[in-house]
mmCIF file of C-alpha atoms in Angstrom:
data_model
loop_
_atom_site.group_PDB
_atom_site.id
_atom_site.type_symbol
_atom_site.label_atom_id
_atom_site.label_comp_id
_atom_site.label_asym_id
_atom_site.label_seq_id
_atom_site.Cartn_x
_atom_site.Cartn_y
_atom_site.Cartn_z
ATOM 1 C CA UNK A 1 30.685 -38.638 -103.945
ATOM 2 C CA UNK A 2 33.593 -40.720 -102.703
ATOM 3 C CA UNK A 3 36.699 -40.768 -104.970
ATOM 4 C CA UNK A 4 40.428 -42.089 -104.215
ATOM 5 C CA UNK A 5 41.101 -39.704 -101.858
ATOM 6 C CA UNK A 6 38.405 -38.344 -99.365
ATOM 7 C CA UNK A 7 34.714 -37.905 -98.925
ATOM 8 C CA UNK A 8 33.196 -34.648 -99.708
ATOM 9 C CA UNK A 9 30.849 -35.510 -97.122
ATOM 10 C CA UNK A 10 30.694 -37.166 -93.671
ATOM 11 C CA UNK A 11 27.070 -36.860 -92.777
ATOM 12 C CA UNK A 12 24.774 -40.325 -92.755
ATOM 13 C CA UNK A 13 21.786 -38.371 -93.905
ATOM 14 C CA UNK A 14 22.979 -38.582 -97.467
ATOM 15 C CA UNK A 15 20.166 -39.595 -99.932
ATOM 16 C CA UNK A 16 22.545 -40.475 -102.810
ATOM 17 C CA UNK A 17 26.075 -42.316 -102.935
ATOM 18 C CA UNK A 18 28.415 -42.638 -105.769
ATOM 19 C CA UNK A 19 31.752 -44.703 -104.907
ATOM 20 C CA UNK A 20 34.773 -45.016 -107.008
ATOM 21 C CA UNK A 21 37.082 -47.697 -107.061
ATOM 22 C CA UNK A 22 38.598 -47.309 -103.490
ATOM 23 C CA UNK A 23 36.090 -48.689 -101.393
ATOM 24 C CA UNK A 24 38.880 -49.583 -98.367
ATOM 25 C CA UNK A 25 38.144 -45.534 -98.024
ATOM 26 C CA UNK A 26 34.376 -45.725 -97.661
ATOM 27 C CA UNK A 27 33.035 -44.861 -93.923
ATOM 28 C CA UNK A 28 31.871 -48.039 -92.002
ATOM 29 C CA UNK A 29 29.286 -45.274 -90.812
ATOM 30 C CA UNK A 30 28.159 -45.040 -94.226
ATOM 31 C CA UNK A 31 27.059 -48.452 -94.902
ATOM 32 C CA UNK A 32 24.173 -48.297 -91.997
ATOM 33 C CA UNK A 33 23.002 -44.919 -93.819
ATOM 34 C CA UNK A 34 19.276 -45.594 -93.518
ATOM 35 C CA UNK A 35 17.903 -42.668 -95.233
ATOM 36 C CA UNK A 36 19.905 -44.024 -98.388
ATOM 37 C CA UNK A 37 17.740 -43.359 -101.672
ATOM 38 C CA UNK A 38 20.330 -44.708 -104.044
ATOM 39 C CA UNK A 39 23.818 -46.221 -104.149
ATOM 40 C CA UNK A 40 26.096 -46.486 -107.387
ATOM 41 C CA UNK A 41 29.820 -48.001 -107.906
ATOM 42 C CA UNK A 42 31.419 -48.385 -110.845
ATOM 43 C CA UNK A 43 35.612 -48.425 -110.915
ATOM 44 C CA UNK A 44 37.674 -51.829 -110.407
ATOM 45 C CA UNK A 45 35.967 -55.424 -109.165
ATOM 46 C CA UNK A 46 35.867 -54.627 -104.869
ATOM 47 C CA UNK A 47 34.964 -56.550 -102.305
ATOM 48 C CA UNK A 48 32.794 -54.805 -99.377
ATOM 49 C CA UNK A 49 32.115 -56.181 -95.834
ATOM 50 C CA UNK A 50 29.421 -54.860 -94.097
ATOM 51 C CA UNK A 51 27.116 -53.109 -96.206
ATOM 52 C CA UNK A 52 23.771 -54.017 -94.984
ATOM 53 C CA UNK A 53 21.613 -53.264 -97.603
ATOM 54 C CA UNK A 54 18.546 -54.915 -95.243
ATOM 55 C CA UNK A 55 18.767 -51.807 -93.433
ATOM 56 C CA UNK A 56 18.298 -49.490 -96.713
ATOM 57 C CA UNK A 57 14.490 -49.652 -96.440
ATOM 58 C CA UNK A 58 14.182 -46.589 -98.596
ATOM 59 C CA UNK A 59 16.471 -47.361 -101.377
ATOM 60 C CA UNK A 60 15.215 -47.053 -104.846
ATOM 61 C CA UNK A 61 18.625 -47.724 -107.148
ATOM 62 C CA UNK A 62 20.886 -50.082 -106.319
ATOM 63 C CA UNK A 63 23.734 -50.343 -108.682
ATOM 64 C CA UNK A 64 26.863 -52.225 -107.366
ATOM 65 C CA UNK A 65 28.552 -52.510 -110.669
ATOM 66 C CA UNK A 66 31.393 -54.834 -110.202
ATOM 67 C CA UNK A 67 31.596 -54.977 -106.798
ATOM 68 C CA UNK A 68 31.058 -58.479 -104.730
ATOM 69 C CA UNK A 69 29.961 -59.174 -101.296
ATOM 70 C CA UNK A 70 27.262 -60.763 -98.720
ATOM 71 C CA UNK A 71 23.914 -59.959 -99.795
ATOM 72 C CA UNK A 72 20.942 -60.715 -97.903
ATOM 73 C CA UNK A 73 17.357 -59.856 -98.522
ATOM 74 C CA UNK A 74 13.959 -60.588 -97.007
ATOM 75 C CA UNK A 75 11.363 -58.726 -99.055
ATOM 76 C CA UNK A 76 12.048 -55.568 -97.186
ATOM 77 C CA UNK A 77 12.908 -53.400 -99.854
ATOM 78 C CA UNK A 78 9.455 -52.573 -101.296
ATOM 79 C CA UNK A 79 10.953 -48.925 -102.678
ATOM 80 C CA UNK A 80 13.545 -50.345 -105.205
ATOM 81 C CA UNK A 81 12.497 -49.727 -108.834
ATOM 82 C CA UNK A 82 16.239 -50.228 -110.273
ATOM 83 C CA UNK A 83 18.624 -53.151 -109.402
ATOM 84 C CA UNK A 84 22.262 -53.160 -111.618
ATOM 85 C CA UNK A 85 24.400 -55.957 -110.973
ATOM 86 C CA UNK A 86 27.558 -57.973 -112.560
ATOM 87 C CA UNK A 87 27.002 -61.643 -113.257
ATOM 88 C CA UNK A 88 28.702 -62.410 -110.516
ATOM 89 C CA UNK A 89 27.929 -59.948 -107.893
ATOM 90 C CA UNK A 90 26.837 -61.712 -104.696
ATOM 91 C CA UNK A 91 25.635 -65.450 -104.254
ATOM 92 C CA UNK A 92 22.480 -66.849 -104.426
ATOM 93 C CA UNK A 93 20.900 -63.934 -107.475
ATOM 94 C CA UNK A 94 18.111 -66.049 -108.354
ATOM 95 C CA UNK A 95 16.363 -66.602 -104.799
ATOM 96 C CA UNK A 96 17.474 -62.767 -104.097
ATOM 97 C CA UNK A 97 16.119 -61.387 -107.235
ATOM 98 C CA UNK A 98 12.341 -62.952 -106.726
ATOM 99 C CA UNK A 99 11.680 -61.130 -103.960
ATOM 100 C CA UNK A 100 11.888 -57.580 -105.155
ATOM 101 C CA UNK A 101 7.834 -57.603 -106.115
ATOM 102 C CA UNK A 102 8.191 -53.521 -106.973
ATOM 103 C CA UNK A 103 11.605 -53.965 -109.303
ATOM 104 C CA UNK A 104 10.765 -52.216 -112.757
ATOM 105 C CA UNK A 105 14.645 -52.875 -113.966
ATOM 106 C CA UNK A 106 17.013 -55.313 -113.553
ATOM 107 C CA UNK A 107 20.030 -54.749 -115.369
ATOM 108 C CA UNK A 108 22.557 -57.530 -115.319
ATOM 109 C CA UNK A 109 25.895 -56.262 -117.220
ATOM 110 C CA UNK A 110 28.519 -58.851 -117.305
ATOM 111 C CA UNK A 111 30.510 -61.039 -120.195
ATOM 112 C CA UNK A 112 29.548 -63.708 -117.966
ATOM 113 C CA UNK A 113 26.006 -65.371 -118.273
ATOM 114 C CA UNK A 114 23.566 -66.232 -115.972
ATOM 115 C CA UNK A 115 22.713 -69.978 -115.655
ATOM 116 C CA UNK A 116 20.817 -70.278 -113.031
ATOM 117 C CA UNK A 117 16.847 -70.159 -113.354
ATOM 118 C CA UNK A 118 15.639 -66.607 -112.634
ATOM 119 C CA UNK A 119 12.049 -66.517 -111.705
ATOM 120 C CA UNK A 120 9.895 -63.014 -112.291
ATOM 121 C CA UNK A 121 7.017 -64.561 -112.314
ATOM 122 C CA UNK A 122 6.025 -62.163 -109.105
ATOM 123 C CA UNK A 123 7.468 -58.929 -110.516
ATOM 124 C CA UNK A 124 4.402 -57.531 -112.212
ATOM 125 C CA UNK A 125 5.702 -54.237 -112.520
ATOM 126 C CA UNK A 126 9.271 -55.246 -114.106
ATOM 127 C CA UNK A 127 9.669 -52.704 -117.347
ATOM 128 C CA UNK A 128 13.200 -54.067 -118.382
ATOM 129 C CA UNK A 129 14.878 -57.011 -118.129
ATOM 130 C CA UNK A 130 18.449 -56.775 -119.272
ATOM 131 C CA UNK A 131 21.333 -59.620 -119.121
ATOM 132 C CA UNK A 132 22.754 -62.527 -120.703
ATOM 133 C CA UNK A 133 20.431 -65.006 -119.477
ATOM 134 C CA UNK A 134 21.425 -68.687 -120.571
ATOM 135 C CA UNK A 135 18.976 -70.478 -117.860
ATOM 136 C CA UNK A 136 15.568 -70.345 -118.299
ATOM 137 C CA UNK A 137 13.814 -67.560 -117.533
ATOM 138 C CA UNK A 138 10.414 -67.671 -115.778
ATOM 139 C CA UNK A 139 8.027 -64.456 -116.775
ATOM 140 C CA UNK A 140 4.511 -64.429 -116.027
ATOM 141 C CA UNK A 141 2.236 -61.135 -116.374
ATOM 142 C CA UNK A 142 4.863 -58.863 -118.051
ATOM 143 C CA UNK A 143 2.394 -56.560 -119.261
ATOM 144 C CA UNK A 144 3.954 -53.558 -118.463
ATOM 145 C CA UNK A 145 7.854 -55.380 -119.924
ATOM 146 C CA UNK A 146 8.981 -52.888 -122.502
ATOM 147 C CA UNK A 147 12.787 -54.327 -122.924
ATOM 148 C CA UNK A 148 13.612 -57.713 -123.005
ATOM 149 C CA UNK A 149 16.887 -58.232 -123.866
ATOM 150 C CA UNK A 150 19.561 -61.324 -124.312
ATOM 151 C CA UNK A 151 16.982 -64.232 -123.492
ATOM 152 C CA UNK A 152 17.844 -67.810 -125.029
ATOM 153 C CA UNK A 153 16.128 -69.176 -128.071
ATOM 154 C CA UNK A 154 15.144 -71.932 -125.590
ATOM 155 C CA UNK A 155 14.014 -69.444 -123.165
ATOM 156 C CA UNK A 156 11.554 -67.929 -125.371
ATOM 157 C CA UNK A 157 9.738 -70.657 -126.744
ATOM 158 C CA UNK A 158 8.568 -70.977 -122.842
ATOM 159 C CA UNK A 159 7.297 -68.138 -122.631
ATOM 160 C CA UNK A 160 3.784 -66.475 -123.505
ATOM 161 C CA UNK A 161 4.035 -63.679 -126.431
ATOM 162 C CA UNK A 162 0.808 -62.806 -126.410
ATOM 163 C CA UNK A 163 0.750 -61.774 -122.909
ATOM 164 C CA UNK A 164 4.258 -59.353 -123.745
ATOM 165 C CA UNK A 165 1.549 -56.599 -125.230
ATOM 166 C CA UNK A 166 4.119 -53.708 -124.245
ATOM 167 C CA UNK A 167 7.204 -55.283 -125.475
ATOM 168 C CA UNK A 168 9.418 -52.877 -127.403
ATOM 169 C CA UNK A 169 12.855 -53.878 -127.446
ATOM 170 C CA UNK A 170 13.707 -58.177 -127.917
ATOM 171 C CA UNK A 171 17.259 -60.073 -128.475
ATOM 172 C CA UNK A 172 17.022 -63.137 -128.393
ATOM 173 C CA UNK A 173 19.887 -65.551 -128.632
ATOM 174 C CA UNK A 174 21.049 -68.804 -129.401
ATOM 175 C CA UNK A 175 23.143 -70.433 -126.353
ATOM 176 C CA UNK A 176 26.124 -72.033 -128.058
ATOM 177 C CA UNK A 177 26.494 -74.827 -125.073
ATOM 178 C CA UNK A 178 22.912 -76.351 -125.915
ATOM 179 C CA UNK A 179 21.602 -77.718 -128.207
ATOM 180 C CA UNK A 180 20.591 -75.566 -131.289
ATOM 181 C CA UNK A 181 16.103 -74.440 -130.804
ATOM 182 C CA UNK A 182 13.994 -73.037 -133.806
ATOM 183 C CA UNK A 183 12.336 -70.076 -132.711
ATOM 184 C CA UNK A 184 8.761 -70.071 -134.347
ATOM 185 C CA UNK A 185 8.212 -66.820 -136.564
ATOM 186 C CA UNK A 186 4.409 -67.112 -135.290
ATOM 187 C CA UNK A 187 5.413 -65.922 -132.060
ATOM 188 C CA UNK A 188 7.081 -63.164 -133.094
ATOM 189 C CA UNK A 189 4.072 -61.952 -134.593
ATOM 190 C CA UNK A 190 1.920 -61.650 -131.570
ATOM 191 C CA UNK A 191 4.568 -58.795 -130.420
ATOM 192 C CA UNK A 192 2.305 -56.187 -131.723
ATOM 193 C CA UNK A 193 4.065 -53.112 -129.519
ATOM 194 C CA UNK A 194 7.769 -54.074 -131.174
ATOM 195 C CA UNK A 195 9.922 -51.933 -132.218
ATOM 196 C CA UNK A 196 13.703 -53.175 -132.150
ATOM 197 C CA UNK A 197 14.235 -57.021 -132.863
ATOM 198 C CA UNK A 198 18.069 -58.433 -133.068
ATOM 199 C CA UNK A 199 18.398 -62.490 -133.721
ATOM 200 C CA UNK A 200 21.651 -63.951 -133.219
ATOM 201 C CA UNK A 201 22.519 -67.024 -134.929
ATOM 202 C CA UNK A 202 19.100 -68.333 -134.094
ATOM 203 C CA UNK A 203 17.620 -71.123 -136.695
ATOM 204 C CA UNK A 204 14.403 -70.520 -138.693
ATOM 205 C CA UNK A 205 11.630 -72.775 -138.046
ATOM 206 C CA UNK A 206 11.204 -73.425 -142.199
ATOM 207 C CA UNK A 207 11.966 -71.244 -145.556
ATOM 208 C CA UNK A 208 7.769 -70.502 -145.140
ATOM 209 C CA UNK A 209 8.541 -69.115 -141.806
ATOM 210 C CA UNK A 210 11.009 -66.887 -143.213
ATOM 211 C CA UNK A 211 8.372 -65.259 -146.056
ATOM 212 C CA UNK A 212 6.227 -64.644 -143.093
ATOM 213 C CA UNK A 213 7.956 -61.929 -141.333
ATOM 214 C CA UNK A 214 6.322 -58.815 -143.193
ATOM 215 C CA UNK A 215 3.672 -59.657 -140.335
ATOM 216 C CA UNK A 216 5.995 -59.546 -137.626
ATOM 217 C CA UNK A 217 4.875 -56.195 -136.224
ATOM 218 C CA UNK A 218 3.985 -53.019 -138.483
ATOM 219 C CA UNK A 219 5.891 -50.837 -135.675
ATOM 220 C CA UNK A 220 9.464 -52.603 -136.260
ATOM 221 C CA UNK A 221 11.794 -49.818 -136.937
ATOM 222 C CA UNK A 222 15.100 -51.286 -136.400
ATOM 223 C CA UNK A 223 16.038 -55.516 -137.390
ATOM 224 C CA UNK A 224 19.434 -56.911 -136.731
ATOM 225 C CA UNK A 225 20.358 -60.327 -137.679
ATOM 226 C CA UNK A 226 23.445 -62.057 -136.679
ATOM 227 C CA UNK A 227 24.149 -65.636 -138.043
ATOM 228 C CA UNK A 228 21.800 -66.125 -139.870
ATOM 229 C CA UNK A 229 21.864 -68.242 -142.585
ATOM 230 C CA UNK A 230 18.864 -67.448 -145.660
ATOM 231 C CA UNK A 231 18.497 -70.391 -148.622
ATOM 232 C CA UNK A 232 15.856 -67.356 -150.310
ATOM 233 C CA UNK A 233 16.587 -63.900 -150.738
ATOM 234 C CA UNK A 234 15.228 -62.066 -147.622
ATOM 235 C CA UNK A 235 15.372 -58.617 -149.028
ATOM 236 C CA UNK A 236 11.786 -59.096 -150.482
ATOM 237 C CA UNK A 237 10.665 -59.926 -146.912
ATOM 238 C CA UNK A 238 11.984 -56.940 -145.068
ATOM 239 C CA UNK A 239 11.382 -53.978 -147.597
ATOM 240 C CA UNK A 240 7.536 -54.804 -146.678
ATOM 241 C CA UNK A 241 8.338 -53.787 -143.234
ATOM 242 C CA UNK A 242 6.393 -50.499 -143.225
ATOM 243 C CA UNK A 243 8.120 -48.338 -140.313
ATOM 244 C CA UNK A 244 11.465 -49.982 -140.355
ATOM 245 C CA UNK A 245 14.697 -47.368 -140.225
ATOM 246 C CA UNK A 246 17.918 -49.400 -139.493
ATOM 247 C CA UNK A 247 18.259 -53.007 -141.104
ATOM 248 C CA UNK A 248 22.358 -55.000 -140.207
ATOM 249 C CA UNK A 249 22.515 -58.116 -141.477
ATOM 250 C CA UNK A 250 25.780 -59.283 -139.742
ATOM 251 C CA UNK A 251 27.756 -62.815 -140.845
ATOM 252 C CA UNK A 252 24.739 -63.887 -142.131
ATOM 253 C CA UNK A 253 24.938 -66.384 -145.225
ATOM 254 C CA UNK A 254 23.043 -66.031 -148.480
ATOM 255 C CA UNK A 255 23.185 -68.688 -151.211
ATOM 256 C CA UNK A 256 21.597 -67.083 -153.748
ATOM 257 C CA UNK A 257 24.299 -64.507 -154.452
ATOM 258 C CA UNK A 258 22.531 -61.048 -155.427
ATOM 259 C CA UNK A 259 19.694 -59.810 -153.374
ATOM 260 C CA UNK A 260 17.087 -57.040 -154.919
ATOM 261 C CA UNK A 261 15.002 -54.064 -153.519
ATOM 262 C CA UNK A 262 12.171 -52.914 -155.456
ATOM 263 C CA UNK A 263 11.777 -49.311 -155.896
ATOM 264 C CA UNK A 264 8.933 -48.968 -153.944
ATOM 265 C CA UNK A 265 11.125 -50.699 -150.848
ATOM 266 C CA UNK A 266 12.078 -49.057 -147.856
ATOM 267 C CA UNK A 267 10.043 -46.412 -147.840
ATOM 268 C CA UNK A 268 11.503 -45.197 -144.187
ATOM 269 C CA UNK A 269 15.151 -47.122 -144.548
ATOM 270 C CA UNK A 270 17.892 -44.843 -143.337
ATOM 271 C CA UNK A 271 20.534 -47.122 -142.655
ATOM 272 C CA UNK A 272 21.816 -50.234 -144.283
ATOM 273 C CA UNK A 273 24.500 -52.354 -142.944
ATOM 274 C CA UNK A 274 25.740 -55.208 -144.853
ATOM 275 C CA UNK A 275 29.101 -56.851 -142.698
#
């Protein structure tokens, strides 16, 4: 563990590595550590020079957190299952990102979005995906995706639901730059593994579409909406929802005025959220 003052160890046969903030302290030595299993930052935005992650042929987790530098790789790194990033870690994500074939997680945390197109069409074995993605994303055989998380309205409709069988956890978004998309409801209710569904100030394909969504899933246990705006009272709709625990309905615009819940309703609510 490196801090802001020295290095509890000096050795390059360390198998982990967590930096903080001060990385003017960190060991050139360090950065050719080839027996390197995992590597974490976190602290202030850093700039390194000369860590050679091509060299890291055994590294599972690579989590660079803010920092920024160089980052070159040919395919090598057929061991890493975890890759954390800011949007604005090194150049050139997209081309970097579609080689990892073994990646299960890729966890972009950043205010800023990604606008490039991100292809995972090769990463069969990618279990999250986890960013603000506003280009299009390019998913193929995502059987074993479980999270899917911040994907554009626009980004969605491209896609293939019915091949998402594992899907458990889906935001999707509406990119305020583009032009406004419908999601269809029908996709939604190919997502037969779902459990947690958030919409943000997406727009319903038709007041039909909206009655629909009591087939959605019969695993949904948590729905947020953002934004949304209803012309019928949706409350009806959602009480049907047979496993669902936490319902927020956040800015979202009713014109009816009163909404009811039948006794029989909820049978599983535990938290309500009205904002």
């Amino acid at each position: 563990v490196y801090n802001d003052h020295v290095s509890q160890h000096s050795s390059t046969t360390c198998r982990r590595e967590v930096v903080h903030h001060q990385f003017k302290r960190y060991p050139s030595e360090k950065c050719k550590n080839k027996r390197m299993r995992s590597f974490l930052n976190f602290g202030e935005l850093e700039f390194l020079v000369g860590f050679d992650v091509e060299t890291l042929k055994l590294l599972r987790v690579l989590d660079l957190g803010r920092l920024r530098f160089p980052l070159k790789i040919n395919g090598d790194l057929i061991h890493l299952r975890y890759l954390g990033i800011d949007g604005y870690s090194f150049s050139d994500r997209a081309a970097i990102i579609s080689k990892l074939r073994f990646l299960q997680t890729l966890e972009a945390y950043s205010e800023y979005p990604i606008e490039e197109t991100i292809d995972l069409r090769k990463l069969t074995s990618l279990r999250h995906v986890i960013g603000q993605f506003v280009g299009e994303l390019l998913i193929g055989d995502a059987a074993n995706l479980q999270t899917l998380r911040f994907i554009s309205s626009d980004s969605w409709n491209k896609l293939k639901p019915e091949l998402l069988i594992n899907l458990r956890d889906l935001e999707i978004y509406q990119d305020y730059e583009k032009r406004r998309v419908s999601v269809s409801w029908a996709s939604l209710t190919k997502l037969r593994s779902l459990r947690v569904l958030k919409l943000d100030n997406l727009r319903l394909e038709s007041e039909e579409a909206v009655r629909s969504t009591d087939v959605i899933s019969p695993s949904l246990e948590s729905v947020t909406l953002v934004g949304m705006t209803f012309e019928e009272d949706p409350m009806p709709v959602l009480q049907k929802m047979p496993r669902l625990e936490d319902l927020i309905l956040e800015n979202c615009d009713y014109s009816g005025g009163k909404m009811s819940i039948s006794e029989q309703g909820f049978g599983r609510l535990r938290k309500l959220q009205l904002v």
